[in-house]
Amino acid sequence: MSGEVLINLTPMETRVAVVENGVLQEAFIERSRRRGIVGNIYKGKVVRVLPGMQAAFVDIGLDRAAFIHAHEVMPANTPSDEQVSIGHLLHEGQALVVQVTKDPIGSKGARLTTHLSVPSRFLVYMPDSPHNGVSQRIEDEAERERLRQLTEQCQSEQELEISGGFIIRTAAEGVGHEELYADMHFLLRLWRKVGERKVTASAPSVIYDDLPLFIRTLRDVMRDEIEKVRIDSRENYLKLIEFASEFMPGTETRIEYYPGERPIFDLYSVEDEIQKALGRKVQLKSGGYLVIDPTEAMTTIDVNTGGYVGHRNLEETIFKTNLEAATAIARQLRLRNLGGIIIIDFIDMEDPEHQRQVLRVLEKSLERDHAKTKCTGVTELGLVQLTRKRTRESLEQTLCEPCPTCSGRGTLKTPETVCYEIFREILREERAYSPETYMVLASQAVVDRLLDEESTAVADLETFIDKTIRFQVEAHYSQEQYDIVLM
């Protein structure tokens, strides 16, 4: 499977697309005004302690105070069943060094932890944890053991003091002593600088700022299947080459400056795919389709056969559609960056073997996801439940805002409904004030309805209240908006 990373940079925005076999798999967008802060370390100040919630709010210098739970403050080696009151751990005004684990999303502030870690290409350094671990994605037990021993050897050879442990990342599979030693040395030097800033910095302030998106992508996404990294900024291309030479030797040859006049995202129709990812409906090649509805609490995905009628029988048609949908759903979760609880309503299958195969395809497709996912299987109602870790805003939250006309509801009241609301409001005003006449200001569609289909009702209302009702179109009013002027 061949892949490419496309990086589009402007002074205001950085956009990264991961493309495999010509198909967009993931998109990352970061704007200068709203740069992601996951991984950043701050020296903050506790502004409020909430004993009832076992949590506290911490000012780290953002618009909204960030949130930290008691278990993120307790020492890393504390038994999971041990409970300590947040009031014994924190007090208002206390300076606290914290790391962001989740960006501010919507009305919610950033999520924090005191269990700090700093990542590099092959390792993650955890200064408060004495143990070493290996990524679960490295499945070969012999390779896992080799990496554990290699990490311990590198630790014993380091000149700088080591107070914690390391997690060996998936990218470390197959690497040798030299690469791992250099990575570890870099992390220890970095942590020494962080330690110095922890002492001297005032609260609130940034102690450690993670790499910009285009370099972070190279560090986290680069793997053997990625044949090219194309970037359309000459200045930042040189920065990528410099970073790769120092920390990822051997990958420089795969980094390419793209000087073309045609926008880099147009090479693989990335712009079109991003636009499609903002819609509810996802068309499948077979003729079936998905309907994706994100809500505050969860995301629901409905699978439909659509125009796909199959060649054999209904059960076979349903099975083929569900198989295709399982692969498409995993891609859409990555592309849209949907997180939290996800409920999938596959088309009902009578054959238990078909159910198992669809679930296997879904789980296999989810293995490629960088975010942590967990599939809990099929419920009694035939729904598939899974969770996906949410660390940053979804694609829709990054690019869109709620519709000002419907306030994000997705539907509008019909002109008929608004007309009857106007009639009821006029009756209320008549009882309260009894003016000489009424002027109704409303949208074109509502006024047209009042003067046409509802003209008899308007005449009856004028007779009932013995007053004249006049109408005026306000072009800038939405369909639901109206005002009644008493004259």
Coordinates of C-alpha atoms in Angstrom, one line a residue:
M1 CA 0.0 0.0 0.0
S2 CA 1.6 3.3 -1.2
G3 CA 1.0 6.6 0.5
E4 CA 1.9 10.3 0.4
V5 CA 1.7 13.2 2.8
L6 CA 0.8 16.5 1.3
I7 CA 1.5 19.7 3.2
N8 CA -0.1 23.0 2.3
L9 CA 1.3 26.1 4.2
T10 CA 0.1 29.7 4.3
P11 CA 0.9 32.4 6.9
M12 CA -2.6 31.8 8.4
E13 CA -3.1 28.1 8.1
T14 CA -1.3 24.7 7.9
R15 CA -3.1 21.8 6.2
V16 CA -1.8 18.2 6.0
A17 CA -3.4 15.4 4.0
V18 CA -2.5 11.7 4.2
V19 CA -3.3 10.0 0.9
E20 CA -3.1 6.2 0.3
N21 CA -3.5 4.8 -3.2
G22 CA -4.9 8.1 -4.3
V23 CA -7.6 8.2 -1.6
L24 CA -7.6 10.8 1.2
Q25 CA -7.4 9.0 4.6
E26 CA -6.7 11.8 7.1
A27 CA -6.7 15.6 7.1
F28 CA -5.2 17.8 9.8
I29 CA -5.9 21.6 9.8
E30 CA -4.2 24.1 12.2
R31 CA -4.8 27.8 12.1
S32 CA -2.4 30.3 13.6
R33 CA -5.2 31.7 15.8
R34 CA -6.4 28.3 17.0
R35 CA -3.3 26.1 17.1
G36 CA -3.8 22.8 18.8
I37 CA -2.2 22.6 22.3
V38 CA -2.3 18.9 23.0
G39 CA 1.1 17.9 24.4
N40 CA 2.0 21.4 25.6
I41 CA 3.2 21.7 29.2
Y42 CA 2.2 24.8 31.2
K43 CA 2.8 26.2 34.6
G44 CA -0.7 27.0 35.7
K45 CA -2.5 28.3 38.8
V46 CA -5.4 26.5 40.5
V47 CA -8.4 28.9 40.4
R48 CA -11.2 26.7 41.7
V49 CA -11.4 23.3 43.5
L50 CA -14.6 21.3 43.2
P51 CA -14.7 18.5 45.9
G52 CA -18.1 17.3 44.7
M53 CA -16.7 16.6 41.2
Q54 CA -13.2 15.5 42.5
A55 CA -11.8 18.0 40.0
A56 CA -10.3 21.5 39.8
F57 CA -10.1 24.3 37.2
V58 CA -6.6 25.6 36.4
D59 CA -5.7 28.9 34.6
I60 CA -3.0 28.1 32.0
G61 CA -3.3 31.4 30.2
L62 CA -6.2 30.5 27.8
D63 CA -9.6 32.2 27.4
R64 CA -11.2 29.4 29.5
A65 CA -9.8 27.7 32.6
A66 CA -8.7 24.1 31.9
F67 CA -10.1 21.1 33.8
I68 CA -8.2 18.4 35.8
H69 CA -9.6 15.4 37.6
A70 CA -8.2 14.0 40.9
H71 CA -6.8 10.8 39.3
E72 CA -4.7 13.0 36.9
V73 CA -3.1 14.7 40.0
M74 CA -2.4 11.5 42.1
P75 CA 1.0 9.9 41.7
A76 CA 1.3 7.6 38.7
N77 CA 1.9 4.5 40.8
T78 CA -1.2 5.0 43.0
P79 CA -3.5 1.9 43.1
S80 CA -6.6 2.4 40.9
D81 CA -9.0 1.7 43.8
E82 CA -7.4 4.3 46.1
Q83 CA -9.4 7.5 46.5
V84 CA -7.9 10.8 47.7
S85 CA -10.0 13.9 48.0
I86 CA -9.1 16.6 45.5
G87 CA -9.1 19.1 48.5
H88 CA -6.1 17.2 49.9
L89 CA -4.2 17.3 46.6
L90 CA -4.8 20.9 45.4
H91 CA -5.8 24.3 46.9
E92 CA -6.8 27.6 45.2
G93 CA -3.8 29.8 44.2
Q94 CA -1.5 26.8 44.0
A95 CA 1.0 26.7 41.1
L96 CA 0.8 23.5 39.2
V97 CA 2.8 22.1 36.2
V98 CA 0.4 20.3 33.9
Q99 CA 0.2 18.9 30.3
V100 CA -2.7 19.2 27.9
T101 CA -4.3 15.9 27.0
K102 CA -7.3 17.3 25.1
D103 CA -7.8 20.5 23.2
P104 CA -10.6 22.9 24.2
I105 CA -13.7 21.6 22.3
G106 CA -16.8 23.7 21.9
S107 CA -17.7 25.2 25.3
K108 CA -15.4 22.8 27.2
G109 CA -12.0 23.9 28.4
A110 CA -8.8 21.9 27.8
R111 CA -8.2 18.7 29.8
L112 CA -5.1 18.4 31.9
T113 CA -2.8 15.9 33.6
T114 CA 0.2 16.2 35.9
H115 CA 1.6 12.9 34.5
L116 CA 4.0 14.6 32.1
S117 CA 5.5 13.0 29.0
V118 CA 7.5 14.2 26.0
P119 CA 7.6 12.4 22.6
S120 CA 10.2 11.9 20.0
R121 CA 10.4 9.8 16.8
F122 CA 10.8 6.4 18.5
L123 CA 10.2 7.0 22.3
V124 CA 8.0 8.8 24.7
Y125 CA 9.8 9.9 27.9
M126 CA 7.7 9.7 31.1
P127 CA 9.8 11.3 34.0
D128 CA 7.4 10.2 36.7
S129 CA 7.1 6.5 35.7
P130 CA 10.0 4.2 36.4
H131 CA 8.8 1.4 34.0
N132 CA 9.4 0.9 30.3
G133 CA 6.6 -0.2 27.9
V134 CA 6.2 -1.2 24.3
S135 CA 3.4 0.0 21.9
Q136 CA 0.6 -2.6 21.6
R137 CA 0.8 -2.3 17.9
I138 CA 4.1 -4.1 17.8
E139 CA 2.7 -7.6 18.0
D140 CA 5.8 -9.7 17.4
E141 CA 6.8 -10.9 20.9
A142 CA 10.5 -11.4 19.9
E143 CA 10.7 -7.9 18.6
R144 CA 9.0 -6.5 21.7
E145 CA 11.6 -8.2 23.9
R146 CA 14.5 -7.0 21.7
L147 CA 13.3 -3.4 22.0
R148 CA 12.9 -3.7 25.8
Q149 CA 16.4 -4.9 26.2
L150 CA 17.8 -2.3 23.7
T151 CA 16.0 0.5 25.6
E152 CA 17.5 -0.7 29.0
Q153 CA 20.9 -0.9 27.4
C154 CA 20.6 2.7 26.1
Q155 CA 19.4 3.8 29.5
S156 CA 22.5 2.3 31.2
E157 CA 24.8 4.1 28.6
Q158 CA 23.3 7.6 29.0
E159 CA 25.4 10.2 30.7
L160 CA 22.4 12.4 31.6
E161 CA 20.3 11.5 34.7
I162 CA 17.2 9.4 34.0
S163 CA 14.5 9.6 36.6
G164 CA 11.6 7.9 34.7
G165 CA 10.8 5.4 32.0
F166 CA 10.1 5.2 28.3
I167 CA 7.3 4.0 26.0
I168 CA 8.7 2.5 22.8
R169 CA 6.5 3.8 19.9
T170 CA 5.3 1.7 16.9
A171 CA 7.8 3.6 14.6
A172 CA 10.7 2.0 16.6
E173 CA 9.9 -1.5 15.2
G174 CA 13.2 -2.7 13.6
V175 CA 15.4 0.2 14.6
G176 CA 18.9 -0.4 16.0
H177 CA 20.9 0.8 19.0
E178 CA 22.3 4.0 17.4
E179 CA 18.8 5.4 16.5
L180 CA 17.3 4.5 19.9
Y181 CA 20.3 5.9 21.8
A182 CA 20.2 9.2 19.9
D183 CA 16.4 9.5 20.4
M184 CA 16.8 8.9 24.1
H185 CA 19.6 11.4 24.4
F186 CA 17.5 14.1 22.7
L187 CA 14.6 13.5 25.1
L188 CA 16.8 13.7 28.2
R189 CA 18.3 17.0 26.9
L190 CA 14.8 18.4 26.2
W191 CA 13.6 17.3 29.6
R192 CA 16.5 19.1 31.3
K193 CA 15.4 22.3 29.6
V194 CA 11.8 21.7 30.7
G195 CA 13.0 21.1 34.3
E196 CA 14.8 24.5 34.3
R197 CA 11.8 26.3 33.0
K198 CA 9.5 24.6 35.6
V199 CA 11.5 26.4 38.3
T200 CA 12.0 29.9 36.7
A201 CA 8.6 30.3 34.9
S202 CA 5.8 32.3 36.4
A203 CA 2.2 31.1 36.4
P204 CA 0.4 31.0 34.0
S205 CA 2.9 30.4 31.2
V206 CA 4.1 27.8 28.6
I207 CA 7.0 25.6 29.6
Y208 CA 7.1 23.3 26.6
D209 CA 5.5 23.9 23.2
D210 CA 5.1 20.9 20.9
L211 CA 6.4 21.0 17.4
P212 CA 4.4 22.8 14.6
L213 CA 1.9 20.6 12.7
F214 CA 4.0 20.1 9.6
I215 CA 7.0 18.8 11.6
R216 CA 4.8 16.9 14.1
T217 CA 3.2 15.1 11.1
L218 CA 6.6 14.0 9.9
R219 CA 7.5 12.7 13.4
D220 CA 4.2 10.8 14.0
V221 CA 2.9 9.8 10.5
M222 CA 6.1 8.9 8.6
R223 CA 6.4 5.1 8.1
D224 CA 7.7 2.7 5.5
E225 CA 4.5 2.9 3.4
I226 CA 4.8 6.7 3.0
E227 CA 6.7 7.1 -0.3
K228 CA 6.7 10.9 -0.5
V229 CA 6.2 14.0 1.7
R230 CA 5.4 16.9 -0.5
I231 CA 5.4 20.5 0.9
D232 CA 4.6 23.7 -1.0
S233 CA 6.7 26.1 1.1
R234 CA 10.4 26.4 0.3
E235 CA 11.3 27.8 3.7
N236 CA 9.5 25.1 5.7
Y237 CA 10.8 22.4 3.3
L238 CA 14.3 23.3 4.5
K239 CA 13.1 23.1 8.1
L240 CA 11.7 19.6 7.4
I241 CA 15.0 18.5 5.9
E242 CA 16.9 19.8 8.9
F243 CA 14.6 18.1 11.3
A244 CA 14.7 14.8 9.3
S245 CA 18.5 14.9 9.1
E246 CA 18.9 15.3 12.9
F247 CA 16.1 13.0 14.2
M248 CA 15.0 10.8 11.3
P249 CA 18.1 10.1 9.1
G250 CA 17.3 8.3 5.9
T251 CA 13.9 9.9 5.4
E252 CA 15.3 13.1 3.8
T253 CA 15.2 11.5 0.3
R254 CA 11.4 11.1 0.6
I255 CA 10.8 14.8 1.4
E256 CA 10.1 16.8 -1.7
Y257 CA 9.5 20.5 -2.4
Y258 CA 6.5 21.1 -4.6
P259 CA 6.8 24.3 -6.7
G260 CA 3.9 23.7 -9.0
E261 CA 1.4 26.4 -9.9
R262 CA -1.5 23.9 -9.4
P263 CA -2.4 23.9 -5.7
I264 CA -0.9 20.8 -4.0
F265 CA -4.3 19.7 -2.6
D266 CA -5.7 19.6 -6.1
L267 CA -3.3 16.7 -7.0
Y268 CA -5.5 14.1 -5.4
S269 CA -8.8 16.0 -5.2
V270 CA -8.2 16.6 -1.5
E271 CA -10.4 19.8 -1.5
D272 CA -13.4 17.8 -2.9
E273 CA -12.9 15.1 -0.3
I274 CA -12.8 17.6 2.6
Q275 CA -16.0 19.2 1.3
K276 CA -17.7 15.7 1.1
A277 CA -16.5 15.0 4.7
L278 CA -18.6 17.9 5.9
G279 CA -21.8 16.4 4.6
R280 CA -24.1 13.9 6.3
K281 CA -24.3 11.4 3.4
V282 CA -21.4 9.3 2.2
Q283 CA -21.9 7.4 -1.1
L284 CA -20.5 3.9 -1.3
K285 CA -19.3 2.5 -4.6
S286 CA -21.9 -0.3 -4.6
G287 CA -24.7 2.3 -4.6
G288 CA -25.4 2.1 -0.8
Y289 CA -24.7 5.0 1.5
L290 CA -23.9 6.1 5.0
V291 CA -25.7 8.8 7.0
I292 CA -23.4 10.2 9.7
D293 CA -24.9 12.4 12.5
P294 CA -22.6 13.8 15.2
T295 CA -24.4 14.9 18.3
E296 CA -23.2 16.3 21.7
A297 CA -23.1 12.9 23.4
M298 CA -22.3 10.5 20.5
T299 CA -22.1 10.0 16.8
T300 CA -24.6 7.7 15.0
I301 CA -23.9 6.1 11.6
D302 CA -26.7 4.5 9.6
V303 CA -25.9 2.1 6.7
N304 CA -28.4 1.9 3.8
T305 CA -28.4 -0.3 0.6
G306 CA -29.6 2.7 -1.5
G307 CA -29.6 1.8 -5.2
Y308 CA -27.6 -1.4 -4.7
V309 CA -29.8 -4.4 -5.6
G310 CA -27.1 -7.1 -5.9
H311 CA -27.1 -10.1 -8.2
R312 CA -28.1 -13.1 -6.0
N313 CA -30.4 -12.5 -3.1
L314 CA -31.3 -9.9 -0.4
E315 CA -29.0 -11.4 2.3
E316 CA -26.0 -11.3 -0.1
T317 CA -26.8 -7.7 -1.0
I318 CA -27.0 -6.7 2.6
F319 CA -23.8 -8.5 3.4
K320 CA -21.8 -6.9 0.6
T321 CA -23.1 -3.4 1.5
N322 CA -22.2 -3.9 5.2
L323 CA -18.7 -5.1 4.3
E324 CA -18.0 -2.0 2.1
A325 CA -19.6 0.2 4.8
A326 CA -17.3 -1.2 7.5
T327 CA -14.2 -0.1 5.6
A328 CA -15.7 3.2 4.7
I329 CA -16.7 3.9 8.3
A330 CA -13.2 3.4 9.6
R331 CA -11.9 5.9 7.0
Q332 CA -14.6 8.4 7.8
L333 CA -13.8 8.3 11.5
R334 CA -10.2 9.2 10.7
L335 CA -11.0 11.8 8.1
R336 CA -13.6 13.6 10.1
N337 CA -11.8 13.0 13.4
L338 CA -14.9 11.8 15.1
G339 CA -14.5 10.9 18.8
G340 CA -16.3 9.7 21.8
I341 CA -19.1 7.1 21.6
I342 CA -20.0 5.9 18.1
I343 CA -23.1 3.8 17.3
I344 CA -23.2 2.0 14.0
D345 CA -26.5 0.7 12.7
F346 CA -25.6 -1.8 10.0
I347 CA -28.3 -3.3 7.9
D348 CA -29.8 -6.3 9.8
M349 CA -28.1 -9.6 8.9
E350 CA -29.7 -13.0 9.6
D351 CA -26.6 -15.1 9.1
P352 CA -24.3 -15.0 12.3
E353 CA -21.3 -15.7 10.2
H354 CA -22.0 -12.6 8.1
Q355 CA -22.2 -10.5 11.4
R356 CA -18.8 -11.9 12.5
Q357 CA -17.2 -11.1 9.2
V358 CA -18.4 -7.5 9.1
L359 CA -17.2 -7.0 12.6
R360 CA -13.8 -8.5 11.8
V361 CA -13.5 -6.1 8.8
L362 CA -14.4 -3.1 10.9
E363 CA -11.9 -4.1 13.6
K364 CA -9.2 -4.7 11.1
S365 CA -9.8 -1.3 9.4
L366 CA -9.7 0.4 12.8
E367 CA -6.3 -1.0 13.5
R368 CA -4.8 1.6 11.1
D369 CA -6.2 4.5 13.3
H370 CA -3.7 6.6 15.2
A371 CA -6.3 7.4 17.8
K372 CA -7.2 4.7 20.4
T373 CA -10.3 2.8 19.5
K374 CA -12.3 0.1 21.2
C375 CA -15.1 -1.9 19.6
T376 CA -17.4 -3.6 22.1
G377 CA -19.3 -5.8 19.6
V378 CA -22.9 -6.1 18.6
T379 CA -25.6 -5.1 21.1
E380 CA -29.0 -6.8 21.7
L381 CA -30.5 -4.3 19.2
G382 CA -28.1 -5.3 16.5
L383 CA -26.1 -2.1 16.9
V384 CA -22.3 -1.9 16.9
Q385 CA -20.8 0.2 19.7
L386 CA -17.3 1.6 19.6
T387 CA -15.3 4.4 21.3
R388 CA -12.6 6.5 19.7
K389 CA -10.4 8.8 21.8
R390 CA -11.1 12.5 21.2
T391 CA -8.1 14.8 21.6
R392 CA -8.9 17.6 19.3
E393 CA -11.8 19.2 17.5
S394 CA -13.5 17.2 14.7
L395 CA -13.1 18.4 11.1
E396 CA -16.6 19.9 11.2
Q397 CA -15.9 21.8 14.4
T398 CA -12.6 23.1 13.0
L399 CA -14.1 24.3 9.7
C400 CA -17.7 25.1 10.5
E401 CA -19.9 26.9 13.0
P402 CA -23.6 26.4 13.9
C403 CA -26.0 27.8 11.4
P404 CA -27.2 31.2 12.7
T405 CA -30.6 30.6 11.1
C406 CA -31.5 27.3 12.7
S407 CA -28.9 27.5 15.6
G408 CA -27.4 24.2 14.5
R409 CA -30.8 22.4 14.7
G410 CA -30.7 21.4 11.0
T411 CA -34.3 22.3 10.3
L412 CA -36.4 25.4 9.9
K413 CA -40.0 26.1 10.9
T414 CA -42.2 26.2 7.8
P415 CA -43.8 29.5 6.7
E416 CA -47.2 28.1 7.7
T417 CA -45.9 27.5 11.3
V418 CA -44.5 31.0 11.5
C419 CA -47.8 32.5 10.2
Y420 CA -49.7 30.8 13.0
E421 CA -47.1 32.0 15.6
I422 CA -47.8 35.5 14.3
F423 CA -51.6 35.1 14.7
R424 CA -51.1 33.9 18.3
E425 CA -48.7 36.8 19.1
I426 CA -51.2 39.4 17.7
L427 CA -54.0 38.0 19.9
R428 CA -51.7 38.2 23.0
E429 CA -50.7 41.8 22.1
E430 CA -54.4 42.7 21.5
R431 CA -55.4 41.5 25.0
A432 CA -52.5 43.4 26.6
Y433 CA -52.3 46.7 24.7
S434 CA -55.1 47.0 22.2
P435 CA -53.3 49.3 19.7
E436 CA -55.0 51.0 16.7
T437 CA -53.3 48.9 14.1
Y438 CA -50.5 46.2 13.6
M439 CA -47.5 46.1 11.3
V440 CA -46.0 42.6 10.8
L441 CA -42.3 42.6 9.7
A442 CA -41.3 39.1 8.3
S443 CA -39.4 37.3 5.6
Q444 CA -40.5 37.2 1.9
A445 CA -41.7 33.6 2.2
V446 CA -43.9 34.3 5.3
V447 CA -45.4 37.5 4.0
D448 CA -46.2 35.8 0.7
R449 CA -48.0 33.0 2.6
L450 CA -49.9 35.5 4.7
L451 CA -51.2 37.4 1.6
D452 CA -52.0 34.2 -0.3
E453 CA -52.9 30.9 1.4
E454 CA -53.5 32.5 4.8
S455 CA -55.4 35.6 3.5
T456 CA -58.8 34.2 4.7
A457 CA -57.3 33.6 8.1
V458 CA -55.9 37.1 8.2
A459 CA -59.3 38.6 7.3
D460 CA -61.0 36.5 10.0
L461 CA -58.4 37.7 12.6
E462 CA -58.9 41.4 11.5
T463 CA -62.7 41.0 12.0
F464 CA -62.2 39.3 15.4
I465 CA -60.0 42.0 16.8
D466 CA -61.6 44.8 14.8
K467 CA -58.1 46.1 13.7
T468 CA -56.1 46.5 10.5
I469 CA -53.1 44.2 10.0
R470 CA -50.4 45.4 7.6
F471 CA -47.4 43.5 6.3
Q472 CA -43.9 44.5 5.3
V473 CA -41.1 42.3 3.9
E474 CA -37.7 42.5 5.6
A475 CA -35.1 41.0 3.2
H476 CA -32.5 40.3 5.9
Y477 CA -34.9 38.4 8.1
S478 CA -34.6 34.6 8.3
Q479 CA -37.7 32.5 7.7
E480 CA -38.3 32.1 11.4
Q481 CA -37.7 35.7 12.3
Y482 CA -40.6 38.3 12.6
D483 CA -41.5 41.4 14.6
I484 CA -44.9 42.8 15.3
V485 CA -45.0 46.7 15.6
L486 CA -47.9 48.2 17.5
M487 CA -49.1 51.4 15.9

